[in-house]
Amino acid sequence: QSLLILPAISLGMATAILMNSSIDKINGKKHNSLMMISINIGIVCYGLISLLMLMYGRDFVAFITADARQINQAMDYFNYVSITYVGMGTIITYTVILEQTGMGKRSIILNSAYFILVPIIGWILSYILKSYTSYYLVIALANFASLFVIAIYYYGLYTQ
């Protein structure tokens, strides 16, 4: 999971550095363009990662461990979540940009929603349904919902 998060954080940090270093030189529209380009890169990269993990997830896990039990457990997770990495990676890039460019309140709201609601809802469903895979389903749905957050951001840019 950590290997999949790092590119999004790096992309968000690089974008924020560009935005912050040029704050005096360019206007708000250019800042929005930089953020949009970064998010588009995130969508393409994580779309590719999603497909690769869906197709080659077992090989990836087998490269890390030879333990068949761990491979099977990881594949349970990937079968639910891997295709939604496009949402996860994109929202991480977006929240890192927000954090680093003076919009921390928005980032806190997005992070809080994810890191408070997902574990609570996932735990409750896992407990009620007596299945850990329901937790994975909640993660997948939250990652998918992240794409709606990005769509709202794009809508806001286009209606300005």
PDB file of C-alpha atoms in Angstrom:
ATOM      1  CA  GLN A   1       0.000   0.000   0.000  1.00  0.00           C
ATOM      2  CA  SER A   2       2.804   2.423   0.882  1.00  0.00           C
ATOM      3  CA  LEU A   3       4.437   1.892  -2.500  1.00  0.00           C
ATOM      4  CA  LEU A   4       1.192   2.970  -4.123  1.00  0.00           C
ATOM      5  CA  ILE A   5       0.780   6.108  -2.008  1.00  0.00           C
ATOM      6  CA  LEU A   6       4.256   7.577  -2.499  1.00  0.00           C
ATOM      7  CA  PRO A   7       3.861   8.649  -6.155  1.00  0.00           C
ATOM      8  CA  ALA A   8       0.691  10.599  -5.291  1.00  0.00           C
ATOM      9  CA  ILE A   9       2.410  12.360  -2.400  1.00  0.00           C
ATOM     10  CA  SER A  10       5.430  13.166  -4.584  1.00  0.00           C
ATOM     11  CA  LEU A  11       3.261  14.526  -7.385  1.00  0.00           C
ATOM     12  CA  GLY A  12       1.268  16.658  -4.940  1.00  0.00           C
ATOM     13  CA  MET A  13       4.425  18.013  -3.272  1.00  0.00           C
ATOM     14  CA  ALA A  14       6.066  18.834  -6.607  1.00  0.00           C
ATOM     15  CA  THR A  15       2.952  20.674  -7.762  1.00  0.00           C
ATOM     16  CA  ALA A  16       2.685  22.584  -4.486  1.00  0.00           C
ATOM     17  CA  ILE A  17       6.342  23.619  -4.731  1.00  0.00           C
ATOM     18  CA  LEU A  18       5.753  24.961  -8.249  1.00  0.00           C
ATOM     19  CA  MET A  19       2.606  26.757  -7.145  1.00  0.00           C
ATOM     20  CA  ASN A  20       4.207  28.275  -4.054  1.00  0.00           C
ATOM     21  CA  SER A  21       7.410  29.326  -5.806  1.00  0.00           C
ATOM     22  CA  SER A  22       5.489  31.188  -8.473  1.00  0.00           C
ATOM     23  CA  ILE A  23       2.783  32.715  -6.302  1.00  0.00           C
ATOM     24  CA  ASP A  24       3.959  36.269  -6.984  1.00  0.00           C
ATOM     25  CA  LYS A  25       4.492  35.733 -10.701  1.00  0.00           C
ATOM     26  CA  ILE A  26       1.278  34.103 -11.881  1.00  0.00           C
ATOM     27  CA  ASN A  27      -2.403  34.601 -11.293  1.00  0.00           C
ATOM     28  CA  GLY A  28      -5.015  32.282  -9.839  1.00  0.00           C
ATOM     29  CA  LYS A  29      -5.956  30.835 -13.211  1.00  0.00           C
ATOM     30  CA  LYS A  30      -2.409  29.579 -13.740  1.00  0.00           C
ATOM     31  CA  HIS A  31      -2.405  28.066 -10.257  1.00  0.00           C
ATOM     32  CA  ASN A  32      -5.614  26.270 -11.123  1.00  0.00           C
ATOM     33  CA  SER A  33      -4.017  25.110 -14.381  1.00  0.00           C
ATOM     34  CA  LEU A  34      -1.013  23.717 -12.496  1.00  0.00           C
ATOM     35  CA  MET A  35      -3.300  21.875 -10.114  1.00  0.00           C
ATOM     36  CA  MET A  36      -5.429  20.562 -12.960  1.00  0.00           C
ATOM     37  CA  ILE A  37      -2.389  19.305 -14.873  1.00  0.00           C
ATOM     38  CA  SER A  38      -1.147  17.557 -11.746  1.00  0.00           C
ATOM     39  CA  ILE A  39      -4.514  15.949 -11.061  1.00  0.00           C
ATOM     40  CA  ASN A  40      -4.761  14.849 -14.703  1.00  0.00           C
ATOM     41  CA  ILE A  41      -1.302  13.267 -14.433  1.00  0.00           C
ATOM     42  CA  GLY A  42      -2.486  11.548 -11.263  1.00  0.00           C
ATOM     43  CA  ILE A  43      -5.594  10.221 -12.988  1.00  0.00           C
ATOM     44  CA  VAL A  44      -3.564   8.811 -15.890  1.00  0.00           C
ATOM     45  CA  CYS A  45      -0.816   7.343 -13.680  1.00  0.00           C
ATOM     46  CA  TYR A  46      -3.186   5.820 -11.173  1.00  0.00           C
ATOM     47  CA  GLY A  47      -5.502   4.610 -13.904  1.00  0.00           C
ATOM     48  CA  LEU A  48      -2.506   2.703 -15.265  1.00  0.00           C
ATOM     49  CA  ILE A  49      -1.518   1.501 -11.773  1.00  0.00           C
ATOM     50  CA  SER A  50      -5.105   0.346 -11.204  1.00  0.00           C
ATOM     51  CA  LEU A  51      -5.084  -1.709 -14.367  1.00  0.00           C
ATOM     52  CA  LEU A  52      -1.625  -3.133 -13.717  1.00  0.00           C
ATOM     53  CA  MET A  53      -2.543  -4.140 -10.167  1.00  0.00           C
ATOM     54  CA  LEU A  54      -5.760  -5.691 -11.390  1.00  0.00           C
ATOM     55  CA  MET A  55      -3.920  -7.692 -14.051  1.00  0.00           C
ATOM     56  CA  TYR A  56      -0.591  -8.397 -12.306  1.00  0.00           C
ATOM     57  CA  GLY A  57      -1.329  -7.952  -8.602  1.00  0.00           C
ATOM     58  CA  ARG A  58      -0.524 -11.564  -7.801  1.00  0.00           C
ATOM     59  CA  ASP A  59       2.867 -11.303  -9.523  1.00  0.00           C
ATOM     60  CA  PHE A  60       3.585  -8.062  -7.666  1.00  0.00           C
ATOM     61  CA  VAL A  61       2.795  -9.619  -4.283  1.00  0.00           C
ATOM     62  CA  ALA A  62       4.702 -12.801  -5.161  1.00  0.00           C
ATOM     63  CA  PHE A  63       7.741 -10.614  -5.868  1.00  0.00           C
ATOM     64  CA  ILE A  64       7.515  -9.255  -2.297  1.00  0.00           C
ATOM     65  CA  THR A  65       6.714 -12.532  -0.503  1.00  0.00           C
ATOM     66  CA  ALA A  66       6.699 -16.228  -1.293  1.00  0.00           C
ATOM     67  CA  ASP A  67       4.217 -17.033   1.484  1.00  0.00           C
ATOM     68  CA  ALA A  68       1.096 -18.356  -0.265  1.00  0.00           C
ATOM     69  CA  ARG A  69      -1.154 -17.310   2.627  1.00  0.00           C
ATOM     70  CA  GLN A  70       0.040 -13.709   2.432  1.00  0.00           C
ATOM     71  CA  ILE A  71      -0.324 -13.717  -1.334  1.00  0.00           C
ATOM     72  CA  ASN A  72      -3.906 -14.957  -1.055  1.00  0.00           C
ATOM     73  CA  GLN A  73      -4.765 -12.373   1.609  1.00  0.00           C
ATOM     74  CA  ALA A  74      -3.253  -9.584  -0.490  1.00  0.00           C
ATOM     75  CA  MET A  75      -5.216 -10.780  -3.503  1.00  0.00           C
ATOM     76  CA  ASP A  76      -8.431 -10.668  -1.476  1.00  0.00           C
ATOM     77  CA  TYR A  77      -7.656  -7.005  -0.902  1.00  0.00           C
ATOM     78  CA  PHE A  78      -6.563  -6.260  -4.482  1.00  0.00           C
ATOM     79  CA  ASN A  79      -9.651  -7.927  -5.945  1.00  0.00           C
ATOM     80  CA  TYR A  80     -11.803  -5.342  -4.192  1.00  0.00           C
ATOM     81  CA  VAL A  81      -9.603  -2.278  -4.152  1.00  0.00           C
ATOM     82  CA  SER A  82      -7.073  -2.270  -6.998  1.00  0.00           C
ATOM     83  CA  ILE A  83      -9.357  -0.873  -9.704  1.00  0.00           C
ATOM     84  CA  THR A  84     -10.232   2.048  -7.412  1.00  0.00           C
ATOM     85  CA  TYR A  85      -6.620   3.159  -6.963  1.00  0.00           C
ATOM     86  CA  VAL A  86      -7.341   5.810  -9.580  1.00  0.00           C
ATOM     87  CA  GLY A  87      -9.534   7.547  -7.002  1.00  0.00           C
ATOM     88  CA  MET A  88      -7.157   6.996  -4.104  1.00  0.00           C
ATOM     89  CA  GLY A  89      -4.060   8.291  -5.889  1.00  0.00           C
ATOM     90  CA  THR A  90      -5.833  11.292  -7.328  1.00  0.00           C
ATOM     91  CA  ILE A  91      -7.373  12.392  -4.026  1.00  0.00           C
ATOM     92  CA  ILE A  92      -4.048  11.985  -2.226  1.00  0.00           C
ATOM     93  CA  THR A  93      -2.387  14.226  -4.814  1.00  0.00           C
ATOM     94  CA  TYR A  94      -5.194  16.761  -4.410  1.00  0.00           C
ATOM     95  CA  THR A  95      -5.086  16.793  -0.608  1.00  0.00           C
ATOM     96  CA  VAL A  96      -1.307  17.158  -0.531  1.00  0.00           C
ATOM     97  CA  ILE A  97      -1.562  20.162  -2.855  1.00  0.00           C
ATOM     98  CA  LEU A  98      -4.250  21.648  -0.615  1.00  0.00           C
ATOM     99  CA  GLU A  99      -2.141  21.088   2.516  1.00  0.00           C
ATOM    100  CA  GLN A 100       0.923  22.721   1.023  1.00  0.00           C
ATOM    101  CA  THR A 101      -0.733  25.714  -0.629  1.00  0.00           C
ATOM    102  CA  GLY A 102      -2.633  27.214   2.270  1.00  0.00           C
ATOM    103  CA  MET A 103      -5.882  25.276   1.907  1.00  0.00           C
ATOM    104  CA  GLY A 104      -5.340  22.969   4.855  1.00  0.00           C
ATOM    105  CA  LYS A 105      -8.923  23.209   6.110  1.00  0.00           C
ATOM    106  CA  ARG A 106     -10.233  21.537   2.953  1.00  0.00           C
ATOM    107  CA  SER A 107      -7.551  18.899   3.245  1.00  0.00           C
ATOM    108  CA  ILE A 108      -8.436  18.219   6.885  1.00  0.00           C
ATOM    109  CA  ILE A 109     -12.095  17.768   5.953  1.00  0.00           C
ATOM    110  CA  LEU A 110     -11.264  15.333   3.135  1.00  0.00           C
ATOM    111  CA  ASN A 111      -8.715  13.397   5.208  1.00  0.00           C
ATOM    112  CA  SER A 112     -11.025  13.277   8.217  1.00  0.00           C
ATOM    113  CA  ALA A 113     -13.884  11.943   6.140  1.00  0.00           C
ATOM    114  CA  TYR A 114     -11.658   9.203   4.768  1.00  0.00           C
ATOM    115  CA  PHE A 115      -9.617   8.270   7.828  1.00  0.00           C
ATOM    116  CA  ILE A 116     -12.475   8.462  10.334  1.00  0.00           C
ATOM    117  CA  LEU A 117     -15.518   7.320   8.370  1.00  0.00           C
ATOM    118  CA  VAL A 118     -13.909   4.500   6.385  1.00  0.00           C
ATOM    119  CA  PRO A 119     -12.500   2.633   9.414  1.00  0.00           C
ATOM    120  CA  ILE A 120     -15.667   3.105  11.458  1.00  0.00           C
ATOM    121  CA  ILE A 121     -18.052   2.064   8.672  1.00  0.00           C
ATOM    122  CA  GLY A 122     -15.703  -0.725   7.584  1.00  0.00           C
ATOM    123  CA  TRP A 123     -15.428  -2.087  11.114  1.00  0.00           C
ATOM    124  CA  ILE A 124     -19.183  -1.944  11.686  1.00  0.00           C
ATOM    125  CA  LEU A 125     -19.935  -3.740   8.415  1.00  0.00           C
ATOM    126  CA  SER A 126     -17.205  -6.307   9.035  1.00  0.00           C
ATOM    127  CA  TYR A 127     -18.613  -6.969  12.477  1.00  0.00           C
ATOM    128  CA  ILE A 128     -22.235  -7.199  11.343  1.00  0.00           C
ATOM    129  CA  LEU A 129     -21.536  -9.249   8.226  1.00  0.00           C
ATOM    130  CA  LYS A 130     -18.748 -11.284   9.875  1.00  0.00           C
ATOM    131  CA  SER A 131     -16.542 -10.707   6.835  1.00  0.00           C
ATOM    132  CA  TYR A 132     -13.325  -8.752   6.539  1.00  0.00           C
ATOM    133  CA  THR A 133     -13.965  -8.279   2.825  1.00  0.00           C
ATOM    134  CA  SER A 134     -16.768  -5.844   3.637  1.00  0.00           C
ATOM    135  CA  TYR A 135     -14.034  -3.566   5.014  1.00  0.00           C
ATOM    136  CA  TYR A 136     -12.287  -3.781   1.638  1.00  0.00           C
ATOM    137  CA  LEU A 137     -15.541  -2.909  -0.083  1.00  0.00           C
ATOM    138  CA  VAL A 138     -15.866   0.234   2.060  1.00  0.00           C
ATOM    139  CA  ILE A 139     -12.304   1.246   1.087  1.00  0.00           C
ATOM    140  CA  ALA A 140     -13.110   0.667  -2.583  1.00  0.00           C
ATOM    141  CA  LEU A 141     -16.306   2.722  -2.359  1.00  0.00           C
ATOM    142  CA  ALA A 142     -14.458   5.563  -0.599  1.00  0.00           C
ATOM    143  CA  ASN A 143     -11.774   5.527  -3.299  1.00  0.00           C
ATOM    144  CA  PHE A 144     -14.475   5.615  -5.952  1.00  0.00           C
ATOM    145  CA  ALA A 145     -16.238   8.482  -4.134  1.00  0.00           C
ATOM    146  CA  SER A 146     -12.952  10.397  -4.278  1.00  0.00           C
ATOM    147  CA  LEU A 147     -13.466  10.721  -8.009  1.00  0.00           C
ATOM    148  CA  PHE A 148     -16.667  12.656  -7.301  1.00  0.00           C
ATOM    149  CA  VAL A 149     -14.669  15.084  -5.135  1.00  0.00           C
ATOM    150  CA  ILE A 150     -12.313  15.628  -8.068  1.00  0.00           C
ATOM    151  CA  ALA A 151     -15.289  16.050 -10.416  1.00  0.00           C
ATOM    152  CA  ILE A 152     -16.707  18.738  -8.099  1.00  0.00           C
ATOM    153  CA  TYR A 153     -13.316  20.490  -8.154  1.00  0.00           C
ATOM    154  CA  TYR A 154     -13.276  20.404 -11.982  1.00  0.00           C
ATOM    155  CA  TYR A 155     -16.852  21.661 -12.119  1.00  0.00           C
ATOM    156  CA  GLY A 156     -15.863  24.562  -9.874  1.00  0.00           C
ATOM    157  CA  LEU A 157     -12.992  25.470 -12.194  1.00  0.00           C
ATOM    158  CA  TYR A 158     -15.120  25.394 -15.307  1.00  0.00           C
ATOM    159  CA  THR A 159     -17.902  27.500 -13.816  1.00  0.00           C
ATOM    160  CA  GLN A 160     -15.623  30.303 -12.600  1.00  0.00           C
TER     161      GLN A 160
END
